[in-house]
mmCIF file of C-alpha atoms in Angstrom:
data_model
loop_
_atom_site.group_PDB
_atom_site.id
_atom_site.type_symbol
_atom_site.label_atom_id
_atom_site.label_comp_id
_atom_site.label_asym_id
_atom_site.label_seq_id
_atom_site.Cartn_x
_atom_site.Cartn_y
_atom_site.Cartn_z
ATOM 1 C CA MET Q 10 -30.380 63.547 76.759
ATOM 2 C CA MET Q 11 -28.878 63.436 73.299
ATOM 3 C CA ASN Q 12 -27.032 66.319 71.195
ATOM 4 C CA ALA Q 13 -27.447 65.489 67.926
ATOM 5 C CA VAL Q 14 -30.123 62.720 65.931
ATOM 6 C CA LEU Q 15 -29.754 60.632 63.121
ATOM 7 C CA PHE Q 16 -32.440 59.019 60.891
ATOM 8 C CA ASP Q 17 -33.352 56.434 58.707
ATOM 9 C CA LEU Q 18 -35.242 56.982 55.429
ATOM 10 C CA ASP Q 19 -37.263 54.367 53.863
ATOM 11 C CA GLY Q 20 -39.765 53.083 57.046
ATOM 12 C CA THR Q 21 -38.658 56.167 59.345
ATOM 13 C CA LEU Q 22 -39.339 59.721 57.465
ATOM 14 C CA LEU Q 23 -40.327 58.455 54.216
ATOM 15 C CA ASP Q 24 -43.798 56.293 54.566
ATOM 16 C CA ARG Q 25 -42.430 54.372 51.946
ATOM 17 C CA ASP Q 26 -45.441 51.187 52.382
ATOM 18 C CA SER Q 27 -48.110 53.914 51.460
ATOM 19 C CA THR Q 28 -45.752 55.689 48.957
ATOM 20 C CA VAL Q 29 -45.280 52.897 46.866
ATOM 21 C CA ARG Q 30 -48.425 51.198 47.305
ATOM 22 C CA LEU Q 31 -49.870 54.256 45.235
ATOM 23 C CA LEU Q 32 -47.487 54.348 42.690
ATOM 24 C CA LEU Q 33 -48.271 50.244 42.261
ATOM 25 C CA ARG Q 34 -51.766 51.885 41.990
ATOM 26 C CA ASP Q 35 -50.779 54.343 39.472
ATOM 27 C CA GLN Q 36 -48.556 52.040 37.397
ATOM 28 C CA TYR Q 37 -51.334 49.320 37.207
ATOM 29 C CA ALA Q 38 -54.112 52.253 35.676
ATOM 30 C CA THR Q 39 -50.733 52.911 33.276
ATOM 31 C CA PHE Q 40 -50.534 49.972 31.601
ATOM 32 C CA ALA Q 41 -54.121 48.505 32.231
ATOM 33 C CA SER Q 42 -53.943 47.335 28.486
ATOM 34 C CA HIS Q 43 -51.565 44.805 29.271
ATOM 35 C CA LEU Q 44 -52.322 44.479 32.945
ATOM 36 C CA GLY Q 45 -56.033 44.892 33.007
ATOM 37 C CA HIS Q 46 -56.973 41.164 33.185
ATOM 38 C CA ILE Q 47 -55.240 40.626 36.689
ATOM 39 C CA ASP Q 48 -57.362 41.982 38.997
ATOM 40 C CA PRO Q 49 -55.349 45.187 40.449
ATOM 41 C CA GLU Q 50 -55.029 44.434 44.424
ATOM 42 C CA ILE Q 51 -53.754 40.821 43.798
ATOM 43 C CA PHE Q 52 -51.182 42.725 41.302
ATOM 44 C CA VAL Q 53 -50.426 45.413 44.011
ATOM 45 C CA SER Q 54 -50.049 42.862 46.526
ATOM 46 C CA ARG Q 55 -47.923 40.923 44.918
ATOM 47 C CA VAL Q 56 -45.519 43.251 43.816
ATOM 48 C CA LEU Q 57 -45.517 44.404 47.862
ATOM 49 C CA VAL Q 58 -44.493 40.831 48.804
ATOM 50 C CA LEU Q 59 -41.612 40.495 46.395
ATOM 51 C CA ASP Q 60 -40.511 44.289 47.445
ATOM 52 C CA ASP Q 61 -40.241 43.632 51.567
ATOM 53 C CA HIS Q 62 -40.644 46.596 52.516
ATOM 54 C CA GLY Q 63 -37.675 47.800 50.265
ATOM 55 C CA HIS Q 64 -35.669 44.928 51.686
ATOM 56 C CA GLY Q 65 -36.843 42.456 49.053
ATOM 57 C CA MET Q 66 -35.541 41.694 45.474
ATOM 58 C CA LYS Q 67 -34.444 44.587 43.213
ATOM 59 C CA LYS Q 68 -36.391 46.053 41.067
ATOM 60 C CA ALA Q 69 -35.114 44.757 38.278
ATOM 61 C CA SER Q 70 -35.910 41.069 39.390
ATOM 62 C CA LEU Q 71 -38.714 41.884 40.856
ATOM 63 C CA TYR Q 72 -40.366 43.203 37.553
ATOM 64 C CA ALA Q 73 -39.242 40.251 35.809
ATOM 65 C CA SER Q 74 -40.468 38.102 38.102
ATOM 66 C CA ILE Q 75 -43.715 39.934 38.113
ATOM 67 C CA VAL Q 76 -43.626 39.520 33.762
ATOM 68 C CA GLU Q 77 -43.076 35.595 34.266
ATOM 69 C CA GLU Q 78 -45.491 34.997 36.873
ATOM 70 C CA PHE Q 79 -48.911 36.997 35.170
ATOM 71 C CA GLU Q 80 -47.290 35.338 31.418
ATOM 72 C CA LEU Q 81 -47.190 39.195 30.154
ATOM 73 C CA PRO Q 82 -44.892 40.252 27.484
ATOM 74 C CA ALA Q 83 -41.077 40.026 28.169
ATOM 75 C CA THR Q 84 -40.415 43.929 27.335
ATOM 76 C CA LEU Q 85 -42.974 44.874 29.801
ATOM 77 C CA ALA Q 86 -40.331 44.649 32.981
ATOM 78 C CA ALA Q 87 -38.480 47.395 31.135
ATOM 79 C CA ASP Q 88 -41.342 49.549 31.187
ATOM 80 C CA LEU Q 89 -42.804 48.843 34.628
ATOM 81 C CA LEU Q 90 -39.311 49.548 35.801
ATOM 82 C CA ASP Q 91 -38.701 52.538 34.098
ATOM 83 C CA HIS Q 92 -42.076 53.378 35.238
ATOM 84 C CA PHE Q 93 -41.432 52.751 38.936
ATOM 85 C CA TRP Q 94 -38.082 55.480 39.396
ATOM 86 C CA ARG Q 95 -39.505 57.880 37.049
ATOM 87 C CA ARG Q 96 -42.510 58.585 39.129
ATOM 88 C CA TYR Q 97 -41.500 57.249 42.608
ATOM 89 C CA PRO Q 98 -40.870 61.198 43.616
ATOM 90 C CA ALA Q 99 -44.857 61.719 42.940
ATOM 91 C CA PHE Q 100 -45.932 59.826 45.720
ATOM 92 C CA CYS Q 101 -44.019 60.693 48.452
ATOM 93 C CA ARG Q 102 -45.342 60.763 51.627
ATOM 94 C CA PRO Q 103 -43.908 61.936 54.785
ATOM 95 C CA PHE Q 104 -45.358 60.530 58.463
ATOM 96 C CA ALA Q 105 -47.611 62.873 59.737
ATOM 97 C CA ASP Q 106 -45.567 63.904 62.653
ATOM 98 C CA VAL Q 107 -41.860 64.089 60.497
ATOM 99 C CA VAL Q 108 -42.124 67.872 59.645
ATOM 100 C CA PRO Q 109 -43.156 69.162 63.472
ATOM 101 C CA THR Q 110 -40.781 67.035 64.760
ATOM 102 C CA LEU Q 111 -38.163 67.956 62.615
ATOM 103 C CA SER Q 112 -39.080 71.655 62.970
ATOM 104 C CA GLU Q 113 -39.188 71.527 66.990
ATOM 105 C CA LEU Q 114 -35.901 69.796 66.659
ATOM 106 C CA VAL Q 115 -34.182 72.170 64.956
ATOM 107 C CA ARG Q 116 -35.704 75.001 67.094
ATOM 108 C CA ARG Q 117 -33.737 73.356 69.997
ATOM 109 C CA GLY Q 118 -30.621 73.716 68.085
ATOM 110 C CA THR Q 119 -30.381 70.164 67.528
ATOM 111 C CA PRO Q 120 -27.979 69.035 64.491
ATOM 112 C CA LEU Q 121 -29.636 66.271 62.262
ATOM 113 C CA GLY Q 122 -28.896 63.651 59.298
ATOM 114 C CA ILE Q 123 -29.924 61.257 57.708
ATOM 115 C CA VAL Q 124 -28.523 57.752 56.943
ATOM 116 C CA THR Q 125 -29.818 55.891 54.507
ATOM 117 C CA ASN Q 126 -29.405 52.955 51.927
ATOM 118 C CA GLY Q 127 -30.077 53.125 48.075
ATOM 119 C CA THR Q 128 -29.250 55.250 45.059
ATOM 120 C CA GLN Q 129 -28.025 58.771 44.918
ATOM 121 C CA ARG Q 130 -30.349 59.852 42.427
ATOM 122 C CA VAL Q 131 -33.854 57.781 43.971
ATOM 123 C CA GLN Q 132 -33.021 59.028 47.961
ATOM 124 C CA GLN Q 133 -32.120 62.621 46.385
ATOM 125 C CA ASP Q 134 -35.254 62.886 44.612
ATOM 126 C CA ALA Q 135 -37.066 61.310 47.642
ATOM 127 C CA ILE Q 136 -35.510 63.435 50.301
ATOM 128 C CA SER Q 137 -36.258 66.804 48.180
ATOM 129 C CA ALA Q 138 -39.896 65.442 47.249
ATOM 130 C CA LEU Q 139 -40.488 65.024 51.209
ATOM 131 C CA GLY Q 140 -39.548 68.856 50.970
ATOM 132 C CA ILE Q 141 -36.786 68.225 54.413
ATOM 133 C CA LEU Q 142 -33.565 68.647 53.199
ATOM 134 C CA SER Q 143 -33.531 71.971 55.078
ATOM 135 C CA TYR Q 144 -33.209 70.434 58.053
ATOM 136 C CA PHE Q 145 -30.588 68.285 57.969
ATOM 137 C CA LYS Q 146 -26.768 69.526 58.490
ATOM 138 C CA ALA Q 147 -25.611 65.799 56.871
ATOM 139 C CA VAL Q 148 -27.305 63.652 54.327
ATOM 140 C CA LEU Q 149 -25.410 60.261 53.636
ATOM 141 C CA ILE Q 150 -26.424 57.622 51.006
ATOM 142 C CA SER Q 151 -24.557 54.638 50.785
ATOM 143 C CA GLU Q 152 -23.989 54.492 47.350
ATOM 144 C CA VAL Q 153 -22.581 57.727 47.379
ATOM 145 C CA GLU Q 154 -20.228 56.749 50.749
ATOM 146 C CA GLY Q 155 -19.506 53.429 49.245
ATOM 147 C CA VAL Q 156 -20.555 51.698 52.481
ATOM 148 C CA ARG Q 157 -24.390 50.371 53.753
ATOM 149 C CA LYS Q 158 -25.965 49.625 56.612
ATOM 150 C CA PRO Q 159 -25.451 47.872 59.053
ATOM 151 C CA ASP Q 160 -21.414 48.310 58.695
ATOM 152 C CA HIS Q 161 -20.830 50.842 61.392
ATOM 153 C CA ARG Q 162 -18.729 52.696 59.237
ATOM 154 C CA ILE Q 163 -21.561 54.708 57.811
ATOM 155 C CA PHE Q 164 -22.395 55.790 61.325
ATOM 156 C CA HIS Q 165 -19.033 57.053 62.487
ATOM 157 C CA LYS Q 166 -18.800 59.011 58.965
ATOM 158 C CA ALA Q 167 -22.487 60.337 60.020
ATOM 159 C CA VAL Q 168 -21.502 61.774 63.801
ATOM 160 C CA GLU Q 169 -17.981 62.776 62.185
ATOM 161 C CA ARG Q 170 -20.375 65.401 60.133
ATOM 162 C CA LEU Q 171 -22.463 67.002 63.179
ATOM 163 C CA GLY Q 172 -19.306 67.262 64.854
ATOM 164 C CA VAL Q 173 -20.278 65.199 67.682
ATOM 165 C CA ASP Q 174 -19.399 61.921 69.648
ATOM 166 C CA ALA Q 175 -21.001 59.312 68.896
ATOM 167 C CA SER Q 176 -22.125 58.357 72.413
ATOM 168 C CA GLU Q 177 -24.280 61.837 72.555
ATOM 169 C CA CYS Q 178 -25.872 61.154 69.119
ATOM 170 C CA CYS Q 179 -29.108 58.930 69.055
ATOM 171 C CA HIS Q 180 -30.280 56.957 65.448
ATOM 172 C CA VAL Q 181 -33.881 56.029 64.721
ATOM 173 C CA GLY Q 182 -34.910 53.808 62.409
ATOM 174 C CA ASP Q 183 -37.129 50.924 61.418
ATOM 175 C CA HIS Q 184 -35.327 47.876 60.607
ATOM 176 C CA PRO Q 185 -34.266 45.927 63.881
ATOM 177 C CA LEU Q 186 -30.876 45.054 62.387
ATOM 178 C CA ALA Q 187 -29.462 47.593 59.890
ATOM 179 C CA ASP Q 188 -30.708 50.666 61.733
ATOM 180 C CA ALA Q 189 -31.405 49.682 65.501
ATOM 181 C CA THR Q 190 -28.608 47.055 66.211
ATOM 182 C CA ALA Q 191 -26.078 47.780 64.307
ATOM 183 C CA ALA Q 192 -26.686 51.664 65.230
ATOM 184 C CA LYS Q 193 -26.023 50.639 69.117
ATOM 185 C CA GLU Q 194 -22.839 48.620 68.172
ATOM 186 C CA ALA Q 195 -21.552 51.405 66.256
ATOM 187 C CA GLY Q 196 -21.557 53.056 69.835
ATOM 188 C CA LEU Q 197 -24.669 55.185 68.554
ATOM 189 C CA VAL Q 198 -27.402 55.201 71.404
ATOM 190 C CA ALA Q 199 -30.006 53.522 68.962
ATOM 191 C CA ILE Q 200 -33.980 53.885 69.035
ATOM 192 C CA TRP Q 201 -36.272 51.557 67.061
ATOM 193 C CA LYS Q 202 -39.252 53.001 65.393
ATOM 194 C CA ARG Q 203 -41.380 49.964 65.740
ATOM 195 C CA THR Q 204 -42.996 48.185 62.510
ATOM 196 C CA SER Q 205 -45.481 45.220 62.489
ATOM 197 C CA TYR Q 206 -43.654 43.183 60.251
ATOM 198 C CA TRP Q 207 -40.246 42.443 61.261
ATOM 199 C CA SER Q 208 -39.498 41.755 64.793
ATOM 200 C CA PRO Q 209 -37.950 43.207 67.402
ATOM 201 C CA PRO Q 210 -34.299 43.750 68.246
ATOM 202 C CA ALA Q 211 -32.846 43.808 71.746
ATOM 203 C CA ALA Q 212 -35.440 44.600 74.513
ATOM 204 C CA ASP Q 213 -32.532 47.093 76.247
ATOM 205 C CA ILE Q 214 -33.309 48.901 72.328
ATOM 206 C CA PRO Q 215 -35.690 51.513 73.102
ATOM 207 C CA ALA Q 216 -38.608 51.573 70.905
ATOM 208 C CA ILE Q 217 -41.314 54.106 69.474
ATOM 209 C CA ASP Q 218 -44.433 54.193 67.672
ATOM 210 C CA THR Q 219 -44.379 57.909 66.567
ATOM 211 C CA LEU Q 220 -41.663 60.026 65.313
ATOM 212 C CA SER Q 221 -42.519 62.915 67.552
ATOM 213 C CA GLU Q 222 -41.534 60.694 70.708
ATOM 214 C CA VAL Q 223 -38.123 61.366 69.858
ATOM 215 C CA LEU Q 224 -38.515 64.361 71.367
ATOM 216 C CA LEU Q 225 -38.706 62.753 74.650
ATOM 217 C CA TYR Q 226 -34.246 61.894 74.076
ATOM 218 C CA VAL Q 227 -33.117 65.132 73.187
#
């Protein structure tokens, strides 16, 4: 049984796909005077493809590509980019079982941490929007730490801040390489939160479908 738990943020605690889809629908409505000739589902779907669940194009490049592809005014790219990041926190949604699972882990006295790639402002705003910050003893954001997953050092920093050995801590994440494989190679117990869009990691890494299944390991 594990004595501490680390979590990825996007796609693990934060239902990022739903968040971004809602945001893009708001974006389409906001910029309807420019986007109205494009079918809304085509616009949303195209952005989602380029975003690739947060592992695709950087947003500035993504919107430059969208503007070119749909023959929109070049100046619109900056406006779409600004809208995306400004409105992002308003649409952040946790998966349904996140708060009950975190509450139970804290009730059991399990120290918790977040290890996430991204910028400080965006990730802090997302965590605050989810209302889950108080559950965590440590939050490591790659921009702040100067190191990104899958680099093992960010996992080592995290377990040190939780005050446990790597071997008694599990890391839960949806990315098969940056989360599951990297955490295992760093000496933690890796748990893959199964997705439909990425191939699974090595067969010896356990997989869960819902976050509440983490309770079976603690």
